[in-house]
Short mmCIF file of C-alpha atoms in Angstrom, two decimals:
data_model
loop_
_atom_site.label_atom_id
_atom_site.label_comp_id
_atom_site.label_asym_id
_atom_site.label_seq_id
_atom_site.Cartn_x
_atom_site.Cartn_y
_atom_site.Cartn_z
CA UNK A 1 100.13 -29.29 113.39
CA UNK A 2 102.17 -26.13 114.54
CA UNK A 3 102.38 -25.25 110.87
CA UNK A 4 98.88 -25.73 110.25
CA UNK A 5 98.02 -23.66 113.16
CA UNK A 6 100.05 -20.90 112.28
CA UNK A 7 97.72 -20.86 108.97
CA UNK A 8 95.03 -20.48 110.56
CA UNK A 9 95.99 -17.79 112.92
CA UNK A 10 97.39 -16.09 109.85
CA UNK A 11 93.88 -16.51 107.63
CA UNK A 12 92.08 -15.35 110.89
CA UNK A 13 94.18 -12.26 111.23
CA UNK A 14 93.70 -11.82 107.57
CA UNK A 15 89.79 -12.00 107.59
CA UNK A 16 89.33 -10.09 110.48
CA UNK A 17 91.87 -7.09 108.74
CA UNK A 18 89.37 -7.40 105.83
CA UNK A 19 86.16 -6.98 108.57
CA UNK A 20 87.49 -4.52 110.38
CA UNK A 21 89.27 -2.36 107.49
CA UNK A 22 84.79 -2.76 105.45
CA UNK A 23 84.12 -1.66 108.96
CA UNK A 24 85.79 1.71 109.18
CA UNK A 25 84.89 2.02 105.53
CA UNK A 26 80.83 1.45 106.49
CA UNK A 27 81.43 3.90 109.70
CA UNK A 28 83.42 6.57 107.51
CA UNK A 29 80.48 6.92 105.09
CA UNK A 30 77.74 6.25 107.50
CA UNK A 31 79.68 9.58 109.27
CA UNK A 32 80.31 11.70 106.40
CA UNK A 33 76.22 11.17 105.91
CA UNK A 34 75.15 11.78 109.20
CA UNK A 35 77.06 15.05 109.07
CA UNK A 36 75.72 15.98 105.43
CA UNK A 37 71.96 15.55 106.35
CA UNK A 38 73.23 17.56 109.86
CA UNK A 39 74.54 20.45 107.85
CA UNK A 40 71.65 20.50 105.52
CA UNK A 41 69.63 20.65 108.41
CA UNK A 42 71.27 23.46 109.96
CA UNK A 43 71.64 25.29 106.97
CA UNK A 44 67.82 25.01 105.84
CA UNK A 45 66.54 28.82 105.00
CA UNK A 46 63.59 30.05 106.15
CA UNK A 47 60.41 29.74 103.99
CA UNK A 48 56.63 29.56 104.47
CA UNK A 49 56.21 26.20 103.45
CA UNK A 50 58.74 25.16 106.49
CA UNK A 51 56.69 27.22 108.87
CA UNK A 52 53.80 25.60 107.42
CA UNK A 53 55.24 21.73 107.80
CA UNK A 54 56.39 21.70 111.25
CA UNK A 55 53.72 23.87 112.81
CA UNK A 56 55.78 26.33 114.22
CA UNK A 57 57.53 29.85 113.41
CA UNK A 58 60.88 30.62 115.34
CA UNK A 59 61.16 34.10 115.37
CA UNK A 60 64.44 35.83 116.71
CA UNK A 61 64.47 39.14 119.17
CA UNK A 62 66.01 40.99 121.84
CA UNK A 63 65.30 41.08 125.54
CA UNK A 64 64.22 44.48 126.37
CA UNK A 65 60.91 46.34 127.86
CA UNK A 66 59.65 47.12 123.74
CA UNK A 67 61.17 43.16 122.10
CA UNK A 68 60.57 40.62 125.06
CA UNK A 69 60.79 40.34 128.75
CA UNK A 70 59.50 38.13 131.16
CA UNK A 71 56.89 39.18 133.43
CA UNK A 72 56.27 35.83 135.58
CA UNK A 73 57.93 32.69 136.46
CA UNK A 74 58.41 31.94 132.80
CA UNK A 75 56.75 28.52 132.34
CA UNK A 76 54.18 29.34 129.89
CA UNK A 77 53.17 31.70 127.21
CA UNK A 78 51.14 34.15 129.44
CA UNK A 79 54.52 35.25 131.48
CA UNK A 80 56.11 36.55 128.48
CA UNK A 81 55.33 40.34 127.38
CA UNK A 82 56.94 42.90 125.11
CA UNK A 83 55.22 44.64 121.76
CA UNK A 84 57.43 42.81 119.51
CA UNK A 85 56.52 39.45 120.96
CA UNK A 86 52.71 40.54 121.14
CA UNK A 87 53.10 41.19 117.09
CA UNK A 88 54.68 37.85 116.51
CA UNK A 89 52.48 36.33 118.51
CA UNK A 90 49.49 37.61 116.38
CA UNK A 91 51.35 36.48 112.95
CA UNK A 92 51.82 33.24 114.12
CA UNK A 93 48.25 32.85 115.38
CA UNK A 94 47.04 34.16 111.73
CA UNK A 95 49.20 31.06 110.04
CA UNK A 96 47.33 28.70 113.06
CA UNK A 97 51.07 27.69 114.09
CA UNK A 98 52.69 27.44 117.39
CA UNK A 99 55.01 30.74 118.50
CA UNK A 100 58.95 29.72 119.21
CA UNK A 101 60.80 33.04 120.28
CA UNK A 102 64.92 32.83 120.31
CA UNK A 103 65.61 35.90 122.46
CA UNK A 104 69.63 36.97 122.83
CA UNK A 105 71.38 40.01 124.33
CA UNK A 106 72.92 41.11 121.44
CA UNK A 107 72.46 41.73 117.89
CA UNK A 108 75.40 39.58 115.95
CA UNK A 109 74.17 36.60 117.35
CA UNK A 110 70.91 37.17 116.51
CA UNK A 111 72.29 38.11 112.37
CA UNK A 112 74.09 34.99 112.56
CA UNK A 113 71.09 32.93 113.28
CA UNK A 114 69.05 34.56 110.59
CA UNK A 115 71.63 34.06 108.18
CA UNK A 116 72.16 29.63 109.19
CA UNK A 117 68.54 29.31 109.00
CA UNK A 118 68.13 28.82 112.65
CA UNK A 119 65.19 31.56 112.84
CA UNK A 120 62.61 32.34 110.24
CA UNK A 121 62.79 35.96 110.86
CA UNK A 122 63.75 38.79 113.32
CA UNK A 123 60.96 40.78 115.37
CA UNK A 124 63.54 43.17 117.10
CA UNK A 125 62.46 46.96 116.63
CA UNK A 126 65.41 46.57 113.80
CA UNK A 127 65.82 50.00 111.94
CA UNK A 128 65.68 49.78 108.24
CA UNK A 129 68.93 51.09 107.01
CA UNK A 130 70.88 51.33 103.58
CA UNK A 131 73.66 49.16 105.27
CA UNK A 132 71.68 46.40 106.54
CA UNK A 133 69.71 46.70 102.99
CA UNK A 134 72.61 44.87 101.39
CA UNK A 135 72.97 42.35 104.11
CA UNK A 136 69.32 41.26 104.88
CA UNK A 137 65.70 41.77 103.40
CA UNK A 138 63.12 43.51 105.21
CA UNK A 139 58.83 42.97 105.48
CA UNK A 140 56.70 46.24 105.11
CA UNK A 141 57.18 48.90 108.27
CA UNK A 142 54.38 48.81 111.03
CA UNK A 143 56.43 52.02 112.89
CA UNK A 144 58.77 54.71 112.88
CA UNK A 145 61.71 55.93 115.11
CA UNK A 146 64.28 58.56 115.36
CA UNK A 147 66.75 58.01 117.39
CA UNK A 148 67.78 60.64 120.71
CA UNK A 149 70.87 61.37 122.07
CA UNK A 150 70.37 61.27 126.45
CA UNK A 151 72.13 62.22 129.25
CA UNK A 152 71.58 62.49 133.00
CA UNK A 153 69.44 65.40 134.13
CA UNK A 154 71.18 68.06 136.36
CA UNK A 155 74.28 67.08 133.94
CA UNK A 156 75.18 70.05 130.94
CA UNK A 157 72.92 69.83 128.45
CA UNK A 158 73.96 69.35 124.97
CA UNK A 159 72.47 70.45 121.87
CA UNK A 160 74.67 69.34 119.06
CA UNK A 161 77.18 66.80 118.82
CA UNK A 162 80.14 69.59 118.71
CA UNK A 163 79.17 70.12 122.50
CA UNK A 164 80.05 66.60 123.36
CA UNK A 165 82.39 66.38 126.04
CA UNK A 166 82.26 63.31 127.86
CA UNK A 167 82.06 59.61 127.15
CA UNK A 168 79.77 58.34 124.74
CA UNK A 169 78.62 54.60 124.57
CA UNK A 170 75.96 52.63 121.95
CA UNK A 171 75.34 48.67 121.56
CA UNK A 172 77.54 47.77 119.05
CA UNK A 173 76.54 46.46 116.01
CA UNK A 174 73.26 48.84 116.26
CA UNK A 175 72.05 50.88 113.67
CA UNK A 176 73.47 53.60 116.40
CA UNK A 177 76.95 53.10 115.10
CA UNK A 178 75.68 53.25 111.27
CA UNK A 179 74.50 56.87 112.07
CA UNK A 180 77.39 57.82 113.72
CA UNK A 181 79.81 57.02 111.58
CA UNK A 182 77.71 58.81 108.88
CA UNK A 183 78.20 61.91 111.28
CA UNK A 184 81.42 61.64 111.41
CA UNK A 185 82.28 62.51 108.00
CA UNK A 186 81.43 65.57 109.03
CA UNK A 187 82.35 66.18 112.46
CA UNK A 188 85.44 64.91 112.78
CA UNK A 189 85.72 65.01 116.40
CA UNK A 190 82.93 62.83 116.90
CA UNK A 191 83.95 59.77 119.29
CA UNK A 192 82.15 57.12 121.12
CA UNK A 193 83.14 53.57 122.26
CA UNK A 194 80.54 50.48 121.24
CA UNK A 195 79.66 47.95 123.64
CA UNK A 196 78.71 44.19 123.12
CA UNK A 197 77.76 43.34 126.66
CA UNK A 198 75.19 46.12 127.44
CA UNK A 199 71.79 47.14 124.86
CA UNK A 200 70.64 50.27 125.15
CA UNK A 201 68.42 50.36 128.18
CA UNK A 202 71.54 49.08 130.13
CA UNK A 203 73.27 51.77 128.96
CA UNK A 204 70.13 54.25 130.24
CA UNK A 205 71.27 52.83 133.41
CA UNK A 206 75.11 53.38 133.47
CA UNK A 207 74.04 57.19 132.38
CA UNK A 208 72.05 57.49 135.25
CA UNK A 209 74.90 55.85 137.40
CA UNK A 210 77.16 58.48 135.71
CA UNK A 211 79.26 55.35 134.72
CA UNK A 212 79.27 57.10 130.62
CA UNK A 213 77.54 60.57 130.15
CA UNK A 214 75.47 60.05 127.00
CA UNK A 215 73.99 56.89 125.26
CA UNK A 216 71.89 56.72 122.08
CA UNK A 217 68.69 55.21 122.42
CA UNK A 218 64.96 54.50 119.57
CA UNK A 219 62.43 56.77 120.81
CA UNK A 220 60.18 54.34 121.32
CA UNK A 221 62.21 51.78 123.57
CA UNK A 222 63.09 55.83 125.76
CA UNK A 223 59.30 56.22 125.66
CA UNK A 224 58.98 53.51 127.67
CA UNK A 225 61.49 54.32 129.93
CA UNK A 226 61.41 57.33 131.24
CA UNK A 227 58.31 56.85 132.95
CA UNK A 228 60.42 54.58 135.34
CA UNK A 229 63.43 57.12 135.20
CA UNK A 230 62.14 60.50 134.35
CA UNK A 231 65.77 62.39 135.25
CA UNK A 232 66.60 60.86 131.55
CA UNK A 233 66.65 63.93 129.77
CA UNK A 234 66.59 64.11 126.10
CA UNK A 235 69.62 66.04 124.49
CA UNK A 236 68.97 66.08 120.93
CA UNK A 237 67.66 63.91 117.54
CA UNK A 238 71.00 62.30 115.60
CA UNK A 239 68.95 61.13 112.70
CA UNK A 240 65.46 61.50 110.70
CA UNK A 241 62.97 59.34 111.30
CA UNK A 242 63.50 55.21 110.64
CA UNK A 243 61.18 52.93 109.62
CA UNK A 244 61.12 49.27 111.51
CA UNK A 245 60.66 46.24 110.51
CA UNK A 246 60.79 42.59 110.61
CA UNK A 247 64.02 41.45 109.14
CA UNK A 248 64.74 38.18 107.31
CA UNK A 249 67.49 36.82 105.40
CA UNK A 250 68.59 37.83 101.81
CA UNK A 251 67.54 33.96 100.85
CA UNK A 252 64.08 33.62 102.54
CA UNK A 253 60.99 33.49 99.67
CA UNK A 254 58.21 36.30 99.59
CA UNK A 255 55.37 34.08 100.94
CA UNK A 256 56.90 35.05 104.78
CA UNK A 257 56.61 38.80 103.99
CA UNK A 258 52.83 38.88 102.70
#
């Protein structure tokens, strides 16, 4: 009898080795699945025919008084505000598909998502330049822009870049920092310091605080605020006019741009 049960404990041991080791097997694969169709998922790139299918656009942008801001408590569609969210608005209206806005703080986050598919396109008063050309792909222009140079008024006022003397600050990863580096080819003593924590109307502010002395900042978005903070004065232009534009991503078909 005791060897008999020991041959049974053994064959039990046995067959439940064999369920448990199909087990692991069946929960490896059913894993390694589960995290393809997640990655796929992710991953998708924008198109119209996805708009299309799920009835929605999702359509990346800044906070600011010219992207997106909220004017009420936030719960529905009529306490948002800002031109760039008015536009989208209107596009996705046109398609007869629901709005989504993704608004961020700062710029690389907002590439990133444009690039994993996690937006179908930008709406972010983004400056079409040769540099982001090569990265991204952009619809046709619905504005221009040059881009000013500020400083606090009562403060020396400076009228080209060689009269510089103080601190200079621009959002980093802004077509700011693509002009100035294009500047400083030739003027050598150009310097400035980028932030990733503050856009440019928060830098409007720490001029005015006299926290930096200058800040670059679109005409447009300084349009807007100087008639809340009219002792921004305007030093001088640091590029030619820029077109803006939606942006999307280098992989995203043609239908979204027509």
């Amino acid at each position: 009898k005791a060897i008999r049960a020991t041959i049974k404990v053994m064959m039990f041991l046995k067959f439940n080795s064999k369920i448990l080791s199909s087990a692991k097997k069946f929960i490896s694969i059913f894993l390694l699945i589960a995290l393809l169709f997640s990655c796929d998922e992710k991953n998708e790139q924008a198109s119209f025919s996805r708009i299309i299918e799920r009835g929605y656009v999702t359509v990346g942008t800044l906070y600011g008084s010219n992207s997106f801001y909220i004017k009420g408590s936030g719960v529905n569609v009529n306490d948002f505000a800002g031109f760039e969210f008015e536009l989208a608005q209107k596009y996705a209206q046109s398609l007869g598909v629901e709005l989504k806005i993704v608004p961020s703080y700062n710029l690389d986050e907002l590439f990133i998502k444009l690039n994993n598919g996690d937006v179908d396109f930008l709406a972010a008063g983004l400056s079409v330049t040769d540099k982001r050309l090569q990265r991204f792909r952009f619809a046709p222009s619905y504005q221009e822009t040059t881009q000013k140079l500020v400083f606090k008024q009562g403060q020396p006022w400076p009228r080209k870049l060689a009269e510089l003397t103080g601190k200079l600050m621009v959002t980093a990863d802004s077509s700011y920092v693509e002009n100035l580096e294009l500047l400083k080819q030739t003027n050598p003593q150009l310097s400035w310091q980028e932030s990733k924590d503050f856009d440019s109307e928060e830098l409007l502010l720490k001029v005015l605080s006299e926290e930096i002395d200058y800040t670059i900042i679109d005409s447009n978005i300084l349009a807007i605020n100087r008639r809340y903070y009219p002792e921004i004065s305007i030093g001088f232009s640091i590029n030619k006019s820029e077109p803006l534009a939606w942006m999307l991503s280098k992989t995203s078909d043609d239908a979204i741009l027509a």
